[in-house]
mmCIF file of C-alpha atoms in Angstrom:
data_model
loop_
_atom_site.group_PDB
_atom_site.id
_atom_site.type_symbol
_atom_site.label_atom_id
_atom_site.label_comp_id
_atom_site.label_asym_id
_atom_site.label_seq_id
_atom_site.Cartn_x
_atom_site.Cartn_y
_atom_site.Cartn_z
ATOM 1 C CA MET A 1 95.591 159.298 61.116
ATOM 2 C CA ASN A 2 96.613 159.990 57.260
ATOM 3 C CA HIS A 3 100.095 159.949 55.645
ATOM 4 C CA THR A 4 100.081 163.308 55.869
ATOM 5 C CA GLU A 5 99.204 163.770 59.419
ATOM 6 C CA LYS A 6 101.697 161.177 59.951
ATOM 7 C CA ILE A 7 104.500 163.155 58.509
ATOM 8 C CA LEU A 8 103.578 166.161 60.439
ATOM 9 C CA LEU A 9 103.984 164.078 63.590
ATOM 10 C CA GLN A 10 107.202 163.028 62.234
ATOM 11 C CA LEU A 11 108.637 166.065 61.404
ATOM 12 C CA THR A 12 107.147 167.628 64.805
ATOM 13 C CA ALA A 13 109.489 164.775 66.260
ATOM 14 C CA ARG A 14 112.467 166.018 64.527
ATOM 15 C CA ALA A 15 112.049 169.437 65.525
ATOM 16 C CA LEU A 16 111.719 169.079 69.292
ATOM 17 C CA PHE A 17 113.874 165.902 70.071
ATOM 18 C CA ASP A 18 116.045 165.475 66.543
ATOM 19 C CA SER A 19 114.147 162.412 65.721
ATOM 20 C CA PRO A 20 114.773 160.400 62.432
ATOM 21 C CA THR A 21 112.021 160.787 59.724
ATOM 22 C CA ASP A 22 111.353 158.163 57.408
ATOM 23 C CA PHE A 23 109.003 160.005 54.621
ATOM 24 C CA ASP A 24 109.705 160.063 51.397
ATOM 25 C CA PRO A 25 109.383 163.866 49.914
ATOM 26 C CA ALA A 26 109.054 162.587 46.514
ATOM 27 C CA ALA A 27 105.889 161.056 47.496
ATOM 28 C CA THR A 28 104.284 163.894 50.215
ATOM 29 C CA ASP A 29 101.575 166.116 49.505
ATOM 30 C CA TRP A 30 103.306 169.759 50.535
ATOM 31 C CA ALA A 31 99.785 171.664 50.132
ATOM 32 C CA ALA A 32 98.390 169.312 52.646
ATOM 33 C CA LEU A 33 101.030 169.269 54.996
ATOM 34 C CA TYR A 34 101.093 172.875 54.878
ATOM 35 C CA ARG A 35 97.646 172.999 55.727
ATOM 36 C CA GLU A 36 97.803 171.053 58.365
ATOM 37 C CA ALA A 37 100.887 172.752 60.122
ATOM 38 C CA SER A 38 98.363 175.772 59.613
ATOM 39 C CA ASN A 39 96.042 174.272 61.242
ATOM 40 C CA GLN A 40 98.238 173.624 64.198
ATOM 41 C CA SER A 41 100.070 177.131 64.435
ATOM 42 C CA LEU A 42 103.086 174.626 63.826
ATOM 43 C CA THR A 43 104.607 176.690 60.392
ATOM 44 C CA ILE A 44 107.324 178.363 61.607
ATOM 45 C CA LEU A 45 108.619 175.111 63.787
ATOM 46 C CA LEU A 46 108.036 172.542 60.946
ATOM 47 C CA TRP A 47 109.875 174.906 58.347
ATOM 48 C CA ASP A 48 112.615 175.243 60.264
ATOM 49 C CA ALA A 49 112.864 171.522 60.245
ATOM 50 C CA LEU A 50 112.946 170.684 56.423
ATOM 51 C CA THR A 51 115.525 170.067 55.261
ATOM 52 C CA GLU A 52 117.143 171.771 52.158
ATOM 53 C CA GLU A 53 116.673 168.785 50.329
ATOM 54 C CA GLU A 54 113.246 167.984 51.226
ATOM 55 C CA ARG A 55 112.536 172.190 50.719
ATOM 56 C CA ARG A 56 113.360 171.455 47.288
ATOM 57 C CA PHE A 57 111.024 169.123 46.869
ATOM 58 C CA LEU A 58 107.924 171.650 47.651
ATOM 59 C CA PRO A 59 105.803 173.724 44.648
ATOM 60 C CA LYS A 60 106.768 177.147 44.146
ATOM 61 C CA THR A 61 103.686 178.316 45.280
ATOM 62 C CA VAL A 62 103.189 175.993 48.286
ATOM 63 C CA ALA A 63 107.178 177.295 49.452
ATOM 64 C CA TRP A 64 106.332 180.711 49.043
ATOM 65 C CA TYR A 65 102.978 180.676 50.983
ATOM 66 C CA TRP A 66 104.305 178.666 53.901
ATOM 67 C CA GLU A 67 107.125 180.880 53.464
ATOM 68 C CA GLN A 68 105.149 184.549 54.206
ATOM 69 C CA ASP A 69 103.361 182.653 56.656
ATOM 70 C CA MET A 70 106.692 181.766 58.387
ATOM 71 C CA LEU A 71 107.782 185.046 58.401
ATOM 72 C CA ILE A 72 104.333 186.829 59.489
ATOM 73 C CA HIS A 73 104.354 184.876 62.600
ATOM 74 C CA LEU A 74 108.462 185.614 63.299
ATOM 75 C CA LEU A 75 107.538 189.275 62.848
ATOM 76 C CA ASN A 76 103.920 188.821 64.783
ATOM 77 C CA ASN A 77 106.614 186.732 67.505
ATOM 78 C CA GLU A 78 109.160 189.541 67.889
ATOM 79 C CA GLN A 79 106.490 192.401 67.848
ATOM 80 C CA LEU A 80 104.434 190.606 70.666
ATOM 81 C CA ARG A 81 107.658 190.070 73.042
ATOM 82 C CA ASN A 82 108.844 193.930 72.876
ATOM 83 C CA GLU A 83 105.368 194.610 73.753
ATOM 84 C CA GLN A 84 105.460 192.312 76.722
ATOM 85 C CA GLN A 85 108.755 193.523 77.908
ATOM 86 C CA HIS A 86 107.310 197.188 77.782
ATOM 87 C CA ILE A 87 104.163 196.493 79.783
ATOM 88 C CA LEU A 88 106.521 194.560 82.548
ATOM 89 C CA GLN A 89 108.757 197.229 82.885
ATOM 90 C CA LEU A 90 105.569 199.132 83.582
ATOM 91 C CA LEU A 91 104.454 197.247 86.317
ATOM 92 C CA THR A 92 108.111 196.895 87.194
ATOM 93 C CA GLY A 93 107.881 200.314 87.971
ATOM 94 C CA ALA A 94 104.492 200.567 89.282
ATOM 95 C CA LYS A 95 105.452 197.827 91.566
ATOM 96 C CA ILE A 96 103.075 194.829 90.788
ATOM 97 C CA PRO A 97 104.272 191.475 91.331
ATOM 98 C CA CYS A 98 103.182 189.510 87.947
ATOM 99 C CA VAL A 99 104.354 186.311 85.654
ATOM 100 C CA ILE A 100 103.372 185.241 82.245
ATOM 101 C CA LEU A 101 101.182 182.685 81.735
ATOM 102 C CA LYS A 102 101.636 180.315 78.561
ATOM 103 C CA GLY A 103 102.534 182.001 75.348
ATOM 104 C CA SER A 104 106.336 182.959 75.899
ATOM 105 C CA SER A 105 106.514 181.599 79.415
ATOM 106 C CA ALA A 106 106.193 177.577 77.424
ATOM 107 C CA ALA A 107 108.476 178.836 74.788
ATOM 108 C CA ILE A 108 111.363 179.014 77.112
ATOM 109 C CA TYR A 109 111.797 175.403 77.057
ATOM 110 C CA TYR A 110 112.234 174.906 73.431
ATOM 111 C CA PRO A 111 115.056 174.220 71.306
ATOM 112 C CA ASN A 112 114.277 177.564 69.696
ATOM 113 C CA PRO A 113 112.143 179.632 71.525
ATOM 114 C CA THR A 114 111.550 181.676 68.503
ATOM 115 C CA LEU A 115 109.810 179.226 66.663
ATOM 116 C CA ARG A 116 107.106 179.102 68.883
ATOM 117 C CA THR A 117 104.485 180.641 67.671
ATOM 118 C CA MET A 118 102.796 183.379 70.182
ATOM 119 C CA GLY A 119 98.815 184.792 70.061
ATOM 120 C CA ASP A 120 98.006 186.566 72.990
ATOM 121 C CA ILE A 121 100.107 188.375 76.068
ATOM 122 C CA ASP A 122 99.005 186.796 79.194
ATOM 123 C CA ILE A 123 99.551 188.066 83.015
ATOM 124 C CA LEU A 124 98.575 186.622 86.300
ATOM 125 C CA VAL A 125 98.241 189.623 88.705
ATOM 126 C CA LYS A 126 97.310 189.534 92.316
ATOM 127 C CA PRO A 127 93.059 189.955 92.045
ATOM 128 C CA GLU A 128 93.595 193.251 94.411
ATOM 129 C CA HIS A 129 95.595 194.612 91.436
ATOM 130 C CA GLN A 130 93.686 193.663 88.246
ATOM 131 C CA MET A 131 91.842 196.749 88.147
ATOM 132 C CA GLU A 132 94.758 198.968 88.425
ATOM 133 C CA VAL A 133 97.300 196.590 85.819
ATOM 134 C CA VAL A 134 93.873 197.274 83.213
ATOM 135 C CA HIS A 135 94.213 201.115 84.061
ATOM 136 C CA ILE A 136 97.805 200.927 83.072
ATOM 137 C CA LEU A 137 96.887 199.496 79.886
ATOM 138 C CA GLN A 138 94.124 201.809 78.986
ATOM 139 C CA GLU A 139 96.599 205.074 79.354
ATOM 140 C CA GLN A 140 98.911 203.282 77.028
ATOM 141 C CA GLY A 141 96.322 203.201 74.306
ATOM 142 C CA TYR A 142 94.899 199.634 75.039
ATOM 143 C CA GLY A 143 90.791 199.753 74.100
ATOM 144 C CA ASP A 144 87.640 199.270 77.062
ATOM 145 C CA VAL A 145 87.465 195.951 78.158
ATOM 146 C CA VAL A 146 85.776 192.569 76.455
ATOM 147 C CA GLY A 147 84.701 190.050 78.590
ATOM 148 C CA ASP A 148 84.400 192.122 81.831
ATOM 149 C CA GLU A 149 82.877 189.054 83.177
ATOM 150 C CA HIS A 150 84.985 186.033 82.095
ATOM 151 C CA HIS A 151 85.275 184.017 85.105
ATOM 152 C CA CYS A 152 89.404 184.691 85.079
ATOM 153 C CA HIS A 153 91.207 187.334 83.197
ATOM 154 C CA MET A 154 89.893 190.913 81.719
ATOM 155 C CA ALA A 155 91.091 191.008 78.159
ATOM 156 C CA LEU A 156 92.454 193.844 76.396
ATOM 157 C CA HIS A 157 93.037 195.445 72.481
ATOM 158 C CA LYS A 158 95.605 197.342 71.086
ATOM 159 C CA GLU A 159 95.847 197.316 66.946
ATOM 160 C CA ASP A 160 97.317 193.172 66.556
ATOM 161 C CA TYR A 161 98.100 193.076 70.081
ATOM 162 C CA THR A 162 95.526 191.559 72.671
ATOM 163 C CA ILE A 163 97.124 190.871 76.009
ATOM 164 C CA GLU A 164 94.240 189.357 78.887
ATOM 165 C CA VAL A 165 95.312 190.334 82.605
ATOM 166 C CA HIS A 166 94.386 187.124 84.663
ATOM 167 C CA ARG A 167 93.632 187.296 88.150
ATOM 168 C CA GLU A 168 93.151 183.349 87.833
ATOM 169 C CA VAL A 169 94.883 180.853 85.562
ATOM 170 C CA ASN A 170 92.987 178.895 83.529
ATOM 171 C CA GLY A 171 90.957 175.759 83.969
ATOM 172 C CA LEU A 172 89.712 176.152 87.423
ATOM 173 C CA PHE A 173 86.071 176.713 86.245
ATOM 174 C CA LEU A 174 85.509 173.795 84.552
ATOM 175 C CA GLY A 175 86.100 171.631 88.176
ATOM 176 C CA LYS A 176 84.325 174.514 90.644
ATOM 177 C CA LYS A 177 82.683 171.702 92.478
ATOM 178 C CA SER A 178 85.582 169.464 93.148
ATOM 179 C CA LYS A 179 87.211 169.711 96.031
ATOM 180 C CA CYS A 180 90.728 168.975 94.038
ATOM 181 C CA VAL A 181 90.432 172.437 92.463
ATOM 182 C CA GLN A 182 89.953 174.185 96.293
ATOM 183 C CA ARG A 183 92.955 172.454 96.964
ATOM 184 C CA ILE A 184 94.714 173.897 94.041
ATOM 185 C CA ARG A 185 93.687 177.613 94.105
ATOM 186 C CA ARG A 186 95.195 177.103 97.782
ATOM 187 C CA TYR A 187 98.719 175.706 96.138
ATOM 188 C CA LEU A 188 98.586 178.576 93.324
ATOM 189 C CA GLU A 189 97.940 181.568 96.025
ATOM 190 C CA ASP A 190 102.157 181.983 96.511
ATOM 191 C CA ALA A 191 102.691 181.749 93.088
ATOM 192 C CA LEU A 192 103.463 185.569 92.729
ATOM 193 C CA GLU A 193 105.952 185.094 95.730
ATOM 194 C CA ARG A 194 107.324 181.831 94.176
ATOM 195 C CA ARG A 195 108.010 183.659 90.918
ATOM 196 C CA GLN A 196 111.423 182.905 88.965
ATOM 197 C CA TYR A 197 113.699 184.438 86.228
ATOM 198 C CA ILE A 198 114.369 183.096 83.227
ATOM 199 C CA ASP A 199 116.498 185.143 80.332
ATOM 200 C CA GLY A 200 114.405 187.642 82.244
ATOM 201 C CA LEU A 201 111.058 186.457 82.038
ATOM 202 C CA PRO A 202 108.866 186.289 85.296
ATOM 203 C CA VAL A 203 107.226 182.283 85.146
ATOM 204 C CA LEU A 204 105.983 180.216 87.691
ATOM 205 C CA ALA A 205 108.108 177.690 89.586
ATOM 206 C CA ASP A 206 108.630 174.876 88.288
ATOM 207 C CA ASP A 207 105.913 172.857 89.656
ATOM 208 C CA GLN A 208 103.909 174.760 89.721
ATOM 209 C CA GLN A 209 103.857 175.770 86.562
ATOM 210 C CA ALA A 210 103.447 172.188 85.339
ATOM 211 C CA VAL A 211 100.465 171.985 87.016
ATOM 212 C CA VAL A 212 99.482 175.311 85.333
ATOM 213 C CA LEU A 213 100.021 173.676 82.045
ATOM 214 C CA LEU A 214 97.962 171.114 82.365
ATOM 215 C CA LEU A 215 95.098 172.926 83.747
ATOM 216 C CA HIS A 216 95.119 174.692 80.390
ATOM 217 C CA LYS A 217 95.600 171.954 78.026
ATOM 218 C CA LEU A 218 92.857 170.064 80.052
ATOM 219 C CA GLU A 219 90.524 173.337 78.999
ATOM 220 C CA HIS A 220 91.001 173.348 75.766
ATOM 221 C CA PHE A 221 90.214 169.553 75.281
ATOM 222 C CA LEU A 222 87.399 169.558 77.029
ATOM 223 C CA THR A 223 86.197 172.841 75.241
ATOM 224 C CA SER A 224 87.263 174.535 72.755
ATOM 225 C CA GLY A 225 90.010 171.978 71.483
ATOM 226 C CA LEU A 226 93.330 171.305 71.803
ATOM 227 C CA GLY A 227 95.803 172.010 69.123
ATOM 228 C CA LEU A 228 99.458 170.060 68.814
ATOM 229 C CA ARG A 229 101.057 173.485 69.590
ATOM 230 C CA GLN A 230 99.907 173.163 73.068
ATOM 231 C CA ILE A 231 100.961 168.563 73.372
ATOM 232 C CA CYS A 232 104.355 170.666 72.098
ATOM 233 C CA ASP A 233 104.364 172.558 75.199
ATOM 234 C CA TRP A 234 104.324 169.873 77.370
ATOM 235 C CA ALA A 235 106.741 167.530 76.111
ATOM 236 C CA VAL A 236 109.761 169.895 75.490
ATOM 237 C CA PHE A 237 108.356 171.258 79.986
ATOM 238 C CA VAL A 238 108.669 167.551 80.587
ATOM 239 C CA GLU A 239 111.665 166.926 78.896
ATOM 240 C CA GLU A 240 113.220 169.924 80.281
ATOM 241 C CA LYS A 241 112.152 169.889 83.852
ATOM 242 C CA LEU A 242 110.535 166.803 84.769
ATOM 243 C CA ASN A 243 113.386 164.264 82.783
ATOM 244 C CA ALA A 244 113.986 161.197 84.802
ATOM 245 C CA GLN A 245 117.276 160.582 83.261
ATOM 246 C CA ARG A 246 118.235 163.668 85.094
ATOM 247 C CA PRO A 247 118.826 163.721 89.151
ATOM 248 C CA ASP A 248 117.085 167.377 89.007
ATOM 249 C CA GLY A 249 113.909 165.704 87.333
ATOM 250 C CA LYS A 250 113.988 162.436 89.517
ATOM 251 C CA ARG A 251 113.329 165.008 92.285
ATOM 252 C CA GLN A 252 110.637 167.390 90.241
ATOM 253 C CA TRP A 253 108.337 164.709 89.576
ATOM 254 C CA LYS A 254 109.027 162.996 93.101
ATOM 255 C CA THR A 255 107.702 166.158 94.623
ATOM 256 C CA LEU A 256 104.944 167.087 91.454
ATOM 257 C CA GLU A 257 103.195 162.992 91.372
ATOM 258 C CA PRO A 258 101.600 162.912 94.442
ATOM 259 C CA LEU A 259 100.293 167.191 93.939
ATOM 260 C CA LEU A 260 98.604 165.766 89.857
ATOM 261 C CA LYS A 261 97.127 162.644 93.023
ATOM 262 C CA ASP A 262 95.474 165.151 95.536
ATOM 263 C CA PHE A 263 94.542 167.752 92.568
ATOM 264 C CA GLY A 264 93.081 164.944 90.603
ATOM 265 C CA LEU A 265 95.195 165.731 86.701
ATOM 266 C CA LEU A 266 97.564 162.722 87.262
ATOM 267 C CA THR A 267 95.657 160.426 85.129
ATOM 268 C CA PHE A 268 95.495 163.557 82.536
ATOM 269 C CA ALA A 269 99.110 164.194 83.006
ATOM 270 C CA GLY A 270 100.291 160.789 82.486
ATOM 271 C CA VAL A 271 98.310 160.202 78.848
ATOM 272 C CA MET A 272 99.671 163.491 78.082
ATOM 273 C CA THR A 273 103.156 162.267 78.565
ATOM 274 C CA ARG A 274 102.366 158.962 76.723
ATOM 275 C CA VAL A 275 100.901 160.763 73.820
ATOM 276 C CA CYS A 276 104.602 162.764 73.440
ATOM 277 C CA ILE A 277 106.544 159.550 73.136
ATOM 278 C CA ASP A 278 104.313 157.937 71.693
ATOM 279 C CA TYR A 279 103.860 160.244 68.476
ATOM 280 C CA LEU A 280 106.433 163.072 69.393
ATOM 281 C CA HIS A 281 109.440 160.712 69.689
ATOM 282 C CA LEU A 282 109.830 162.158 73.480
ATOM 283 C CA PRO A 283 112.239 159.769 74.455
ATOM 284 C CA ARG A 284 111.075 157.057 76.860
ATOM 285 C CA GLU A 285 113.566 157.280 79.434
ATOM 286 C CA ALA A 286 112.811 161.044 80.112
ATOM 287 C CA ALA A 287 108.966 159.792 81.489
ATOM 288 C CA PRO A 288 108.532 155.537 81.888
ATOM 289 C CA TRP A 289 106.147 156.001 84.206
ATOM 290 C CA ALA A 290 104.139 157.390 81.616
ATOM 291 C CA MET A 291 104.474 154.029 80.011
ATOM 292 C CA ALA A 292 102.026 152.732 82.903
ATOM 293 C CA TYR A 293 98.850 154.576 81.198
ATOM 294 C CA ASP A 294 96.313 153.466 78.318
ATOM 295 C CA GLY A 295 98.162 153.847 74.424
ATOM 296 C CA GLU A 296 95.135 153.542 72.989
ATOM 297 C CA THR A 297 93.998 156.011 75.324
ATOM 298 C CA ALA A 298 96.468 158.645 74.138
ATOM 299 C CA GLU A 299 95.459 157.134 70.442
ATOM 300 C CA LYS A 300 92.110 158.513 70.704
ATOM 301 C CA VAL A 301 93.852 161.717 72.429
ATOM 302 C CA ILE A 302 96.165 162.408 68.813
ATOM 303 C CA GLU A 303 93.096 161.636 66.624
ATOM 304 C CA GLN A 304 91.294 164.094 68.256
ATOM 305 C CA VAL A 305 93.591 166.672 68.199
ATOM 306 C CA LEU A 306 94.426 166.170 64.389
ATOM 307 C CA ARG A 307 90.594 166.008 63.113
ATOM 308 C CA GLU A 308 90.256 168.944 65.111
ATOM 309 C CA GLY A 309 93.248 171.290 65.251
ATOM 310 C CA ASN A 310 94.556 174.522 67.003
ATOM 311 C CA PHE A 311 91.829 175.921 69.345
ATOM 312 C CA GLY A 312 89.454 174.003 67.495
ATOM 313 C CA GLN A 313 89.760 175.102 64.188
ATOM 314 C CA LYS A 314 89.254 173.105 62.040
ATOM 315 C CA VAL A 315 85.473 171.828 63.033
ATOM 316 C CA ASP A 316 82.825 173.404 64.763
ATOM 317 C CA ARG A 317 83.046 172.746 68.300
ATOM 318 C CA TYR A 318 80.690 175.264 69.776
ATOM 319 C CA GLY A 319 78.523 173.661 72.017
ATOM 320 C CA GLU A 320 79.747 170.436 71.950
ATOM 321 C CA ARG A 321 80.809 171.123 75.863
ATOM 322 C CA LEU A 322 76.901 170.847 76.807
ATOM 323 C CA PHE A 323 77.000 167.127 75.961
ATOM 324 C CA ALA A 324 79.907 165.775 76.839
ATOM 325 C CA ASP A 325 81.100 166.461 80.790
ATOM 326 C CA PRO A 326 83.614 163.820 81.991
ATOM 327 C CA HIS A 327 81.433 163.907 85.989
ATOM 328 C CA SER A 328 78.066 163.643 84.017
ATOM 329 C CA SER A 329 76.660 160.198 84.078
ATOM 330 C CA ASN A 330 74.835 161.132 80.818
ATOM 331 C CA ARG A 331 74.289 163.668 78.158
ATOM 332 C CA VAL A 332 71.312 165.255 79.601
ATOM 333 C CA THR A 333 71.916 165.524 83.141
ATOM 334 C CA SER A 334 75.794 167.095 81.450
ATOM 335 C CA PHE A 335 73.655 169.631 79.389
ATOM 336 C CA VAL A 336 71.986 170.114 82.906
ATOM 337 C CA ARG A 337 74.843 170.533 84.469
ATOM 338 C CA VAL A 338 76.914 172.307 81.836
ATOM 339 C CA LEU A 339 74.642 174.919 81.733
ATOM 340 C CA SER A 340 74.217 175.667 85.159
ATOM 341 C CA ASP A 341 77.720 176.234 85.204
ATOM 342 C CA ALA A 342 77.501 178.600 81.688
ATOM 343 C CA CYS A 343 75.122 180.847 83.695
ATOM 344 C CA ARG A 344 77.087 181.032 86.692
ATOM 345 C CA GLU A 345 80.492 181.200 84.806
ATOM 346 C CA HIS A 346 78.815 184.046 82.162
ATOM 347 C CA TRP A 347 76.217 185.941 84.473
ATOM 348 C CA PRO A 348 78.584 185.859 87.805
ATOM 349 C CA ALA A 349 75.269 187.829 89.805
ATOM 350 C CA CYS A 350 74.014 183.258 89.382
ATOM 351 C CA ASP A 351 76.705 182.865 92.303
ATOM 352 C CA ARG A 352 75.904 186.079 94.251
ATOM 353 C CA HIS A 353 71.825 185.546 93.747
ATOM 354 C CA ARG A 354 70.812 182.142 93.517
ATOM 355 C CA ILE A 355 67.107 183.479 92.973
ATOM 356 C CA LEU A 356 68.343 184.426 89.284
ATOM 357 C CA MET A 357 69.266 181.136 88.751
ATOM 358 C CA PRO A 358 65.637 180.206 86.543
ATOM 359 C CA VAL A 359 65.759 182.893 84.494
ATOM 360 C CA ALA A 360 69.906 182.693 83.825
ATOM 361 C CA PRO A 361 69.193 180.580 80.859
ATOM 362 C CA PHE A 362 66.990 182.821 78.867
ATOM 363 C CA VAL A 363 69.421 185.436 79.904
ATOM 364 C CA LEU A 364 71.950 183.786 78.215
ATOM 365 C CA LEU A 365 69.951 182.825 75.007
ATOM 366 C CA GLY A 366 68.928 186.237 74.733
ATOM 367 C CA ARG A 367 72.823 187.362 74.225
ATOM 368 C CA TYR A 368 73.626 184.767 72.072
ATOM 369 C CA CYS A 369 70.378 185.998 69.938
ATOM 370 C CA VAL A 370 72.231 189.325 69.562
ATOM 371 C CA GLN A 371 75.960 188.161 68.912
ATOM 372 C CA ARG A 372 74.683 185.732 66.523
ATOM 373 C CA LYS A 373 72.544 188.658 65.072
ATOM 374 C CA ARG A 374 76.145 190.407 64.906
ATOM 375 C CA GLY A 375 77.757 187.469 63.497
ATOM 376 C CA GLU A 376 80.252 187.074 66.820
ATOM 377 C CA ARG A 377 78.697 183.223 67.665
ATOM 378 C CA PRO A 378 78.380 180.715 65.181
ATOM 379 C CA ARG A 379 75.467 178.457 64.492
ATOM 380 C CA LEU A 380 74.428 176.481 67.632
ATOM 381 C CA ARG A 381 73.719 172.579 66.151
ATOM 382 C CA LEU A 382 71.705 171.085 69.421
ATOM 383 C CA ILE A 383 71.497 167.768 67.749
ATOM 384 C CA GLN A 384 74.859 167.686 65.947
ATOM 385 C CA LYS A 385 76.540 168.466 69.488
ATOM 386 C CA TYR A 386 74.258 165.598 71.077
ATOM 387 C CA ARG A 387 75.685 163.031 68.974
ATOM 388 C CA GLN A 388 78.842 163.936 69.005
ATOM 389 C CA GLY A 389 78.500 164.113 72.904
ATOM 390 C CA GLY A 390 78.790 160.877 73.423
ATOM 391 C CA ARG A 391 82.176 159.623 72.355
ATOM 392 C CA ASP A 392 83.815 162.614 73.496
ATOM 393 C CA GLN A 393 82.073 161.669 77.282
ATOM 394 C CA LYS A 394 83.580 158.728 77.132
ATOM 395 C CA LEU A 395 86.943 159.728 75.893
ATOM 396 C CA TYR A 396 86.910 162.707 78.420
ATOM 397 C CA LYS A 397 85.781 159.860 81.769
ATOM 398 C CA GLU A 398 89.198 158.315 80.589
ATOM 399 C CA LEU A 399 90.910 161.206 81.764
ATOM 400 C CA LYS A 400 89.096 161.282 85.088
ATOM 401 C CA PRO A 401 89.609 165.338 85.720
ATOM 402 C CA PHE A 402 89.680 166.719 88.758
ATOM 403 C CA ILE A 403 89.181 163.498 90.495
ATOM 404 C CA ALA A 404 91.972 162.575 93.251
ATOM 405 C CA GLU A 405 93.259 159.446 92.561
#
């Protein structure tokens, strides 16, 4: 971890938990710090965390770019919230129950929710309502469905907005063969009936929100890349809802812990929380149970997060998942398993008609070649990903995803 990354973590801890910092603003590479904040989608949060005295040390060019970046993201957040509210009113009028996933439903736990950078709008509805919601959005000017064969959502676009209409939460496909996933699915069946409203926003019940937050982080960690912003989401949720220093937090954890054991998410939750304690200064007293988890594993996790950036934008992770499946014994069996899962995920007909499986890899390869020619996919470097896969597979196995304890 370099000097700039240490300052990034210190400022993030200050923003979330008012933690003291000890860096020298005169010796700080502010251009590098701005780049890291941008790579982690934390420019708004960290700009707000800087004191007026610290801002005086910023070179004028860096200060100008950082401030413009912050203003653009603040405006985007406001526009997304307004569009989201409009869509929620339409669904209420159509009597379609829904909840907001990620985005603003994660932001509500921040000291200042407006400082959490938003991306898409994710709405969870019952599977039988999904197409009805799609039609409502299309009447509002949203374009044709993109990724209509995605295993858990349909995405629609209008101008700078993207709305993902979910029939299921993210992250469950990774452990499709695990009994843990079936338990999670059953547990989330009543998510819409149990929804709560916080500041007028329909969100999941606290225990289900914890599970879905962990699933989202696990999916990104194993696939596209987990960013510091997603770790911040978990840190503020733990402080607000699972805080052992509060009676309601203790009760919530007593309810949640056996569920996470049963779902194969407890080790991942423990390591993520240990990361929040060690590097974002989440008070240790808020989650003393997390100290039982290995600090070395937590260090490997934060190093990967800093190395890759939000959604892995600092590195090319395309194809890495092929050789890093944590449930496979080695990289070769990982390749076979993940390729098989990818065929069923991206060509669902394979699940319905197993006779198609032998030709499915060639169908996916054909799709990739077309998308690659259009510039929609990066180059697939299999040898490079094979070499990286050994390190990542070992780390992922330490997190024991979807292995009941």
